[in-house]
Short mmCIF file of C-alpha atoms in Angstrom, two decimals:
data_model
loop_
_atom_site.label_atom_id
_atom_site.label_comp_id
_atom_site.label_asym_id
_atom_site.label_seq_id
_atom_site.Cartn_x
_atom_site.Cartn_y
_atom_site.Cartn_z
CA MET A 1 0.00 0.00 0.00
CA GLU A 2 1.55 3.23 -1.20
CA THR A 3 1.36 6.16 1.18
CA LYS A 4 2.35 9.78 0.79
CA SER A 5 3.45 12.12 3.50
CA ALA A 6 1.12 14.68 4.99
CA THR A 7 0.38 17.85 2.99
CA THR A 8 1.80 16.48 -0.30
CA THR A 9 -1.60 15.52 -1.66
CA LEU A 10 -4.85 17.42 -2.05
CA PHE A 11 -8.33 16.01 -2.65
CA ALA A 12 -11.82 17.40 -3.02
CA LEU A 13 -15.07 15.51 -2.55
CA VAL A 14 -18.09 16.89 -4.39
CA ASP A 15 -21.42 15.57 -3.18
CA VAL A 16 -24.93 16.38 -4.46
CA ASN A 17 -27.34 17.42 -1.72
CA ASN A 18 -30.35 15.09 -1.57
CA CYS A 19 -29.48 13.90 -5.07
CA TYR A 20 -32.67 12.20 -6.27
CA VAL A 21 -34.94 14.91 -4.93
CA SER A 22 -32.68 17.66 -6.29
CA CYS A 23 -32.81 16.10 -9.77
CA GLU A 24 -36.62 16.08 -9.65
CA ARG A 25 -36.71 19.71 -8.52
CA VAL A 26 -34.69 20.86 -11.54
CA PHE A 27 -37.64 20.05 -13.80
CA ASN A 28 -40.41 20.75 -11.29
CA PRO A 29 -39.46 23.87 -9.29
CA SER A 30 -42.79 23.71 -7.45
CA LEU A 31 -41.21 20.93 -5.34
CA GLU A 32 -38.74 23.40 -3.81
CA GLY A 33 -39.28 23.86 -0.09
CA LYS A 34 -41.77 20.99 0.10
CA PRO A 35 -41.32 17.60 1.79
CA VAL A 36 -40.52 15.09 -0.98
CA VAL A 37 -39.66 11.40 -0.85
CA ILE A 38 -38.48 9.04 -3.59
CA LEU A 39 -39.83 5.49 -3.45
CA SER A 40 -38.12 2.20 -4.23
CA ASN A 41 -39.13 -0.29 -6.90
CA ASN A 42 -42.87 -0.95 -6.94
CA ASP A 43 -43.31 2.24 -4.92
CA GLY A 44 -42.60 0.31 -1.74
CA CYS A 45 -40.18 2.09 0.59
CA VAL A 46 -38.51 5.48 0.96
CA VAL A 47 -35.04 5.52 -0.63
CA ALA A 48 -34.42 9.30 -0.68
CA ARG A 49 -35.75 12.29 1.27
CA SER A 50 -35.66 16.03 0.99
CA ALA A 51 -34.45 18.07 3.96
CA GLU A 52 -38.08 18.91 4.71
CA SER A 53 -39.00 15.21 4.88
CA LYS A 54 -36.06 14.50 7.17
CA ALA A 55 -37.31 17.27 9.47
CA LEU A 56 -40.61 15.38 9.70
CA LYS A 57 -38.68 12.31 10.94
CA VAL A 58 -39.34 10.28 7.79
CA ALA A 59 -36.91 7.36 8.01
CA MET A 60 -34.95 5.74 5.19
CA GLY A 61 -36.51 2.43 4.24
CA GLU A 62 -39.88 3.34 5.75
CA PRO A 63 -42.75 1.62 3.84
CA TRP A 64 -44.84 4.20 2.03
CA PHE A 65 -48.15 2.75 3.19
CA LYS A 66 -47.15 3.47 6.78
CA LEU A 67 -46.61 7.14 5.93
CA LYS A 68 -50.00 7.84 4.40
CA ASP A 69 -51.39 9.65 7.47
CA LEU A 70 -48.20 11.69 7.97
CA ALA A 71 -48.14 12.51 4.27
CA LYS A 72 -51.71 13.74 4.34
CA GLN A 73 -51.07 15.83 7.46
CA HIS A 74 -47.91 17.54 6.15
CA GLY A 75 -48.37 17.35 2.37
CA ILE A 76 -45.50 14.93 1.72
CA ILE A 77 -45.07 14.36 -2.02
CA ALA A 78 -44.01 10.85 -3.08
CA LEU A 79 -42.41 10.11 -6.45
CA SER A 80 -41.39 6.82 -8.04
CA SER A 81 -37.66 6.38 -8.56
CA ASN A 82 -36.48 7.57 -11.98
CA TYR A 83 -32.98 6.12 -12.19
CA THR A 84 -32.61 6.95 -15.88
CA LEU A 85 -32.98 10.65 -15.06
CA TYR A 86 -30.71 10.49 -12.01
CA GLY A 87 -27.98 8.66 -13.90
CA ASP A 88 -28.00 11.15 -16.77
CA MET A 89 -27.92 14.13 -14.39
CA SER A 90 -24.98 12.49 -12.60
CA ASN A 91 -23.09 12.18 -15.89
CA ARG A 92 -23.65 15.88 -16.56
CA ILE A 93 -22.23 16.79 -13.16
CA MET A 94 -19.15 14.63 -13.75
CA THR A 95 -18.59 16.40 -17.07
CA VAL A 96 -18.50 19.73 -15.25
CA LEU A 97 -16.08 18.39 -12.65
CA ARG A 98 -13.61 17.24 -15.30
CA ASP A 99 -13.18 20.89 -16.27
CA TYR A 100 -11.61 21.44 -12.84
CA SER A 101 -9.34 18.41 -12.68
CA PRO A 102 -8.18 15.68 -15.05
CA ASP A 103 -8.16 13.28 -12.08
CA VAL A 104 -11.76 12.37 -11.18
CA GLU A 105 -12.99 9.27 -9.36
CA VAL A 106 -16.73 8.71 -9.67
CA TYR A 107 -17.37 7.22 -6.25
CA SER A 108 -21.16 6.93 -6.56
CA ILE A 109 -24.04 8.45 -8.49
CA ASP A 110 -23.88 11.59 -6.32
CA GLU A 111 -20.24 11.69 -5.15
CA SER A 112 -16.89 12.23 -6.86
CA PHE A 113 -13.34 12.66 -5.64
CA LEU A 114 -11.08 15.14 -7.45
CA GLY A 115 -7.30 15.08 -7.35
CA LEU A 116 -6.05 18.66 -6.96
CA ASN A 117 -2.30 18.14 -6.83
CA GLY A 118 -0.41 20.89 -8.62
CA MET A 119 -3.51 23.00 -9.21
CA ASN A 120 -3.17 25.45 -6.34
CA GLY A 121 -1.85 28.20 -8.59
CA LEU A 122 -5.02 28.21 -10.70
CA TRP A 123 -7.13 29.55 -7.84
CA GLU A 124 -6.82 32.07 -5.05
CA SER A 125 -7.39 29.18 -2.62
CA PRO A 126 -8.84 25.65 -2.63
CA ALA A 127 -11.99 27.08 -1.05
CA ALA A 128 -12.34 29.53 -3.96
CA MET A 129 -12.14 26.60 -6.35
CA GLY A 130 -14.79 24.79 -4.30
CA GLN A 131 -17.12 27.78 -4.53
CA SER A 132 -16.58 27.93 -8.28
CA ILE A 133 -17.48 24.24 -8.58
CA ARG A 134 -20.59 24.72 -6.48
CA GLN A 135 -21.79 27.70 -8.49
CA ARG A 136 -21.09 26.18 -11.90
CA VAL A 137 -22.83 22.88 -11.13
CA ARG A 138 -25.81 24.83 -9.86
CA GLN A 139 -25.91 27.04 -12.95
CA TRP A 140 -25.20 24.43 -15.61
CA VAL A 141 -26.93 21.34 -14.16
CA GLY A 142 -29.32 22.86 -11.63
CA VAL A 143 -28.52 20.84 -8.50
CA PRO A 144 -26.88 21.98 -5.24
CA VAL A 145 -23.58 20.43 -4.15
CA CYS A 146 -21.24 20.61 -1.17
CA VAL A 147 -17.45 20.47 -1.49
CA GLY A 148 -14.98 19.13 1.07
CA ILE A 149 -11.20 19.59 0.70
CA GLY A 150 -8.43 17.77 2.56
CA HIS A 151 -4.99 16.21 2.31
CA SER A 152 -6.50 12.71 2.07
CA LYS A 153 -9.71 11.19 0.73
CA THR A 154 -10.90 10.49 4.28
CA LEU A 155 -10.33 14.13 5.26
CA ALA A 156 -12.05 15.35 2.10
CA LYS A 157 -15.03 13.15 2.94
CA LEU A 158 -15.09 14.51 6.49
CA ALA A 159 -14.78 18.09 5.21
CA ASN A 160 -17.77 17.49 2.97
CA HIS A 161 -19.78 16.35 5.99
CA ILE A 162 -18.82 19.55 7.79
CA ALA A 163 -19.74 21.70 4.77
CA LYS A 164 -23.15 20.05 4.59
CA LYS A 165 -23.98 20.24 8.31
CA ARG A 166 -22.60 23.68 9.20
CA PRO A 167 -24.03 26.72 7.36
CA LEU A 168 -21.03 28.79 8.47
CA PHE A 169 -18.95 27.24 5.66
CA ASP A 170 -21.39 28.14 2.87
CA SER A 171 -21.30 24.58 1.48
CA VAL A 172 -17.50 24.49 1.06
CA CYS A 173 -15.11 23.32 3.80
CA ASP A 174 -11.34 23.43 3.28
CA LEU A 175 -9.61 21.65 6.14
CA THR A 176 -6.18 22.48 4.71
CA SER A 177 -6.59 26.19 5.39
CA MET A 178 -7.61 25.79 9.04
CA THR A 179 -5.28 26.21 11.97
CA PRO A 180 -4.59 23.06 14.00
CA GLN A 181 -6.60 24.59 16.86
CA ASP A 182 -9.67 25.13 14.65
CA ARG A 183 -9.48 21.57 13.30
CA ASP A 184 -9.17 20.20 16.82
CA ALA A 185 -12.22 22.18 17.92
CA ILE A 186 -14.35 20.83 15.08
CA PHE A 187 -13.08 17.24 15.20
CA SER A 188 -13.79 17.02 18.92
CA THR A 189 -17.49 17.74 18.26
CA ILE A 190 -18.00 15.13 15.51
CA GLU A 191 -18.90 11.59 16.50
CA VAL A 192 -16.45 8.90 15.44
CA GLY A 193 -19.19 7.15 13.48
CA GLU A 194 -19.13 9.98 10.92
CA VAL A 195 -15.67 8.96 9.72
CA TRP A 196 -15.67 7.31 6.30
CA GLY A 197 -15.42 3.54 6.76
CA VAL A 198 -16.41 3.48 10.44
CA GLY A 199 -19.68 1.56 10.50
CA ARG A 200 -22.14 1.16 13.34
CA ARG A 201 -20.50 -1.91 14.89
CA LEU A 202 -16.97 -0.51 14.69
CA SER A 203 -18.23 2.79 16.07
CA GLU A 204 -19.65 1.00 19.11
CA GLN A 205 -16.37 -0.85 19.64
CA LEU A 206 -14.33 2.34 19.39
CA GLN A 207 -16.63 4.16 21.79
CA SER A 208 -16.35 1.34 24.32
CA SER A 209 -12.59 1.94 24.17
CA GLY A 210 -13.05 5.63 24.89
CA ILE A 211 -12.70 6.79 21.29
CA ASP A 212 -15.95 8.67 20.76
CA SER A 213 -14.92 11.57 18.51
CA VAL A 214 -12.96 12.17 15.31
CA ALA A 215 -10.26 13.96 17.32
CA ARG A 216 -9.73 11.01 19.64
CA LEU A 217 -9.57 8.57 16.74
CA ARG A 218 -7.05 10.76 14.92
CA ASP A 219 -4.85 11.00 18.03
CA ALA A 220 -5.02 7.31 18.94
CA SER A 221 -1.98 5.07 18.48
CA PRO A 222 -2.05 3.51 14.99
CA ALA A 223 -0.14 0.45 16.23
CA TRP A 224 -2.64 -0.14 19.05
CA LEU A 225 -5.58 0.32 16.70
CA ARG A 226 -4.08 -2.14 14.25
CA SER A 227 -3.59 -4.77 16.94
CA ARG A 228 -7.15 -4.27 18.17
CA PHE A 229 -9.17 -3.52 15.04
CA GLY A 230 -6.98 -4.36 12.05
CA VAL A 231 -5.05 -2.60 9.30
CA VAL A 232 -8.10 -0.81 7.86
CA VAL A 233 -8.57 1.27 11.01
CA GLU A 234 -4.85 2.01 11.14
CA ARG A 235 -5.06 3.30 7.58
CA THR A 236 -8.04 5.45 8.52
CA VAL A 237 -6.06 7.06 11.34
CA ASN A 238 -3.19 7.80 8.97
CA GLU A 239 -5.65 9.38 6.56
CA LEU A 240 -7.09 11.54 9.36
CA ASN A 241 -3.56 12.75 10.05
CA GLY A 242 -3.17 13.86 6.44
CA ILE A 243 -1.13 10.86 5.28
CA SER A 244 -2.78 9.76 2.03
CA CYS A 245 -3.15 5.98 1.83
CA LEU A 246 -6.01 5.80 -0.69
CA ALA A 247 -5.26 6.73 -4.27
CA LEU A 248 -7.84 7.90 -6.79
CA GLU A 249 -9.46 5.14 -8.82
CA GLU A 250 -9.99 7.02 -12.07
CA VAL A 251 -11.23 3.92 -13.90
CA ALA A 252 -13.76 1.78 -12.08
CA PRO A 253 -12.67 -1.88 -11.97
CA ALA A 254 -14.75 -4.30 -13.99
CA LYS A 255 -17.45 -6.02 -11.97
CA LYS A 256 -16.82 -9.66 -11.13
CA GLN A 257 -20.53 -10.36 -10.81
CA ILE A 258 -23.49 -8.69 -12.51
CA ILE A 259 -27.01 -9.03 -11.11
CA ALA A 260 -30.28 -7.95 -12.73
CA SER A 261 -33.43 -8.49 -10.71
CA ARG A 262 -36.72 -6.79 -9.87
CA SER A 263 -39.88 -7.52 -7.92
CA PHE A 264 -42.97 -7.74 -10.11
CA GLY A 265 -45.70 -5.13 -10.06
CA GLN A 266 -48.22 -7.94 -9.73
CA PRO A 267 -47.94 -11.69 -9.02
CA VAL A 268 -46.89 -13.85 -11.96
CA LEU A 269 -48.25 -17.35 -12.50
CA THR A 270 -47.20 -18.55 -15.94
CA ILE A 271 -43.82 -19.58 -17.23
CA ASP A 272 -44.36 -17.38 -20.30
CA GLU A 273 -44.52 -14.21 -18.16
CA LEU A 274 -41.58 -15.40 -16.07
CA GLY A 275 -39.68 -16.02 -19.28
CA GLU A 276 -40.33 -12.46 -20.49
CA SER A 277 -39.02 -11.03 -17.21
CA VAL A 278 -35.93 -13.24 -17.20
CA ALA A 279 -35.19 -12.34 -20.84
CA THR A 280 -35.60 -8.63 -20.04
CA TYR A 281 -33.27 -8.81 -17.03
CA MET A 282 -30.72 -10.79 -19.01
CA THR A 283 -30.83 -8.17 -21.77
CA ARG A 284 -29.87 -5.49 -19.22
CA ALA A 285 -27.16 -7.65 -17.67
CA ALA A 286 -25.65 -8.45 -21.07
CA GLU A 287 -25.52 -4.74 -21.95
CA LYS A 288 -23.59 -4.04 -18.75
CA LEU A 289 -21.27 -6.97 -19.50
CA ARG A 290 -20.44 -5.61 -22.95
CA HIS A 291 -20.09 -2.07 -21.64
CA GLN A 292 -17.17 -3.14 -19.44
CA GLY A 293 -15.62 -5.24 -22.20
CA SER A 294 -16.22 -8.58 -20.51
CA VAL A 295 -17.68 -12.02 -21.14
CA CYS A 296 -19.11 -14.56 -18.70
CA GLU A 297 -18.80 -18.32 -18.44
CA ALA A 298 -22.03 -19.16 -16.59
CA ILE A 299 -25.37 -17.66 -15.65
CA GLN A 300 -27.64 -18.20 -12.69
CA VAL A 301 -31.40 -17.71 -12.85
CA PHE A 302 -33.66 -17.64 -9.79
CA VAL A 303 -37.33 -17.20 -8.90
CA GLN A 304 -39.16 -16.69 -5.62
CA THR A 305 -42.63 -16.12 -4.25
CA ASN A 306 -43.65 -13.40 -1.78
CA ARG A 307 -42.31 -14.59 1.57
CA PHE A 308 -44.20 -11.80 3.31
CA LYS A 309 -47.56 -13.14 2.18
CA ALA A 310 -48.15 -16.06 4.52
CA SER A 311 -51.44 -17.04 2.85
CA ASP A 312 -49.61 -17.99 -0.38
CA ARG A 313 -47.75 -21.23 -0.99
CA GLN A 314 -44.03 -20.51 -0.80
CA TYR A 315 -41.33 -21.58 -3.24
CA SER A 316 -37.92 -20.32 -4.28
CA ASN A 317 -35.21 -21.90 -6.36
CA GLY A 318 -32.23 -21.13 -8.55
CA ILE A 319 -29.94 -22.90 -10.98
CA VAL A 320 -26.52 -22.24 -12.51
CA VAL A 321 -26.21 -22.91 -16.24
CA PRO A 322 -22.65 -23.15 -17.64
CA LEU A 323 -22.23 -21.68 -21.13
CA PRO A 324 -20.69 -23.71 -23.97
CA ASN A 325 -18.29 -20.81 -24.53
CA ALA A 326 -17.60 -17.56 -22.73
CA SER A 327 -19.83 -14.91 -24.25
CA CYS A 328 -21.54 -11.52 -23.93
CA ASP A 329 -24.05 -12.27 -26.69
CA THR A 330 -27.57 -11.47 -25.47
CA ARG A 331 -29.04 -14.27 -27.59
CA LEU A 332 -26.91 -16.99 -26.02
CA LEU A 333 -27.36 -15.64 -22.51
CA ILE A 334 -31.16 -15.48 -22.86
CA ARG A 335 -31.24 -18.99 -24.32
CA ALA A 336 -29.29 -20.31 -21.32
CA ALA A 337 -31.47 -18.37 -18.86
CA LEU A 338 -34.72 -19.69 -20.34
CA PHE A 339 -33.31 -23.22 -20.26
CA GLY A 340 -32.53 -22.77 -16.57
CA LEU A 341 -35.97 -21.31 -15.89
CA GLU A 342 -37.63 -24.39 -17.37
CA GLN A 343 -35.72 -26.56 -14.88
CA ILE A 344 -36.80 -24.64 -11.76
CA TYR A 345 -40.30 -23.45 -12.67
CA ARG A 346 -43.15 -25.04 -10.73
CA PRO A 347 -46.77 -24.32 -11.69
CA GLY A 348 -49.35 -23.21 -9.15
CA TYR A 349 -47.27 -20.54 -7.39
CA TYR A 350 -47.64 -16.77 -7.30
CA TYR A 351 -44.15 -15.59 -8.18
CA LYS A 352 -43.08 -12.20 -6.84
CA LYS A 353 -39.51 -11.90 -8.12
CA ALA A 354 -37.06 -13.28 -10.65
CA GLY A 355 -33.53 -12.43 -11.61
CA VAL A 356 -30.27 -13.43 -13.26
CA ILE A 357 -26.64 -13.37 -12.14
CA LEU A 358 -23.67 -13.44 -14.52
CA GLN A 359 -20.75 -15.47 -13.18
CA GLY A 360 -17.20 -16.27 -14.24
CA ILE A 361 -16.69 -12.79 -15.67
CA SER A 362 -13.41 -12.02 -17.39
CA SER A 363 -12.04 -9.65 -20.01
CA ALA A 364 -13.17 -10.37 -23.57
CA SER A 365 -9.69 -9.46 -24.84
CA VAL A 366 -7.97 -12.38 -23.13
CA GLN A 367 -10.26 -15.15 -24.39
CA GLN A 368 -8.70 -17.96 -26.37
CA GLN A 369 -10.11 -18.07 -29.88
CA SER A 370 -11.80 -21.28 -31.00
CA LEU A 371 -10.91 -22.99 -34.28
CA PHE A 372 -14.63 -23.35 -34.96
CA THR A 373 -17.35 -20.71 -35.01
CA THR A 374 -19.70 -21.19 -32.08
CA PHE A 375 -23.03 -19.54 -31.31
CA GLY A 376 -22.59 -16.35 -29.32
CA ASP A 377 -18.93 -15.99 -30.20
CA GLY A 378 -16.80 -14.66 -33.02
CA GLU A 379 -16.92 -11.67 -35.36
CA LYS A 380 -20.57 -12.12 -36.42
CA SER A 381 -21.73 -12.16 -32.81
CA GLU A 382 -19.63 -9.11 -31.97
CA ALA A 383 -20.94 -7.20 -34.98
CA MET A 384 -24.55 -8.02 -34.14
CA MET A 385 -24.20 -6.91 -30.52
CA LEU A 386 -22.48 -3.67 -31.61
CA THR A 387 -25.41 -2.99 -33.94
CA LEU A 388 -27.96 -3.83 -31.23
CA ASP A 389 -26.30 -1.53 -28.68
CA GLY A 390 -25.86 1.23 -31.24
CA LEU A 391 -29.55 1.21 -32.21
CA ASN A 392 -30.69 1.27 -28.60
CA GLN A 393 -28.30 4.09 -27.83
CA ARG A 394 -29.55 6.09 -30.80
CA PHE A 395 -33.29 5.44 -30.57
CA GLY A 396 -33.74 4.80 -26.84
CA LYS A 397 -33.36 1.96 -24.39
CA GLY A 398 -35.29 -1.12 -25.47
CA ALA A 399 -36.01 0.21 -28.97
CA VAL A 400 -34.62 -3.05 -30.36
CA ARG A 401 -34.78 -6.22 -28.29
CA LEU A 402 -35.24 -9.95 -28.60
CA ALA A 403 -38.79 -11.26 -28.97
CA ALA A 404 -38.32 -13.38 -25.84
CA ALA A 405 -38.45 -10.19 -23.73
CA GLY A 406 -42.07 -9.60 -24.79
CA ILE A 407 -43.84 -6.35 -25.62
CA HIS A 408 -46.46 -5.39 -23.04
CA ASN A 409 -44.73 -6.68 -19.88
CA ASP A 410 -47.76 -6.64 -17.58
CA TRP A 411 -45.50 -8.05 -14.87
CA ALA A 412 -43.27 -4.94 -14.86
CA MET A 413 -42.70 -3.19 -11.56
CA LYS A 414 -45.23 -0.61 -10.44
CA ARG A 415 -44.10 3.01 -10.94
CA GLU A 416 -47.33 4.98 -10.74
CA ARG A 417 -45.61 8.19 -9.57
CA LYS A 418 -42.67 8.24 -12.00
CA THR A 419 -41.72 11.54 -13.62
CA PRO A 420 -40.71 11.74 -17.32
CA ASN A 421 -37.20 10.96 -18.57
CA TYR A 422 -36.70 14.65 -19.28
CA THR A 423 -33.12 14.42 -20.55
CA THR A 424 -32.94 11.07 -22.35
CA SER A 425 -36.18 10.69 -24.32
CA TRP A 426 -37.36 12.96 -27.12
CA ASN A 427 -40.95 11.94 -26.33
CA GLU A 428 -40.61 13.12 -22.73
CA ILE A 429 -38.58 16.30 -23.18
CA PRO A 430 -39.96 19.27 -21.18
CA VAL A 431 -42.20 21.63 -23.12
CA ALA A 432 -42.22 25.37 -22.37
CA ARG A 433 -45.27 27.39 -23.33
CA ALA A 434 -45.56 31.18 -23.52
CA ASN A 435 -48.80 33.06 -23.02
#
């Protein structure tokens, strides 16, 4: 593990405030200042909340049906998740951030680390750069962000937390410009559980050892922490002391397992409907596989009933189907998935969920070429998949798909409160009218 001495590195963490809700507000300004929640698949549970909803004590993961009375009392607005919109808005934000640094790590849909080494001379101060980022993202994309700056990724993450929680910093916190006394004063008031990588269980263990704040964790003996909690905590302490141990990951590593699964909007009885869902999920998984330049050697398909509905007969099962050759061809993968489904399907059950998992993933560039052309492999397969992806990219997701995926998809998840795909579909682009 490569480490760099304190003060030789500089990082910024840019985080979107209440990301999903903020994306919705860009295209519906009437949501500003109102309590808004975003619901999970099938409009089941709360997965995102506006600040106003948090103030009403709406909890993450709370089932929507339990909030009906509170929603009626306080006017809480619930929207179905629109991941297509959120993903596109995230890409637009990342494009803006790359104007500020060539070194960008997309950590999640709403967070990115920026490497700022050697860029001090471009700005009056790191905080001035942070304010510029905040204002440009707001102006060009429309969402609010907070910026944290520190000599390590852990410190940048902590600075972002401070910027978000303390209005004094005007959404930008630069720990590198603070005096040691000011940092000590702030760190002593922040619970140790707020440190990046310190989960609930580790936080409880640290507190039982008398380490209840960021300041006490930073000042603890790294050797003692390593002997008690392991090398990860020791690394965290070094990071809190400005010794960078975590480098930027500018290119996300290829996934070793790809899963595509959804709960159905209504119970499914027939194998034909199950087959459509499995083919649809496999289509999505295969697209992700090709996007990262990989192939897989086996697929797993699974089905299950609603275990929360005690009155229904219960059944769940899964099967792994090895492929005759490593492939990313949607046709071969769907054929294998439907074969597996036939083996595990049992009539007479109300199925609630199905899914597929791609296994044995490796780079397509290192595959040994066969002397014989096999289905789902070779130049013809590659050309067909390139054409398929290109058409769907040009005319919209799902514009061209295999017949096995069906057309009407009555089993699809319920999204009764979904907003339009404002930025990715010509048919749903916002329309402005003048009187």
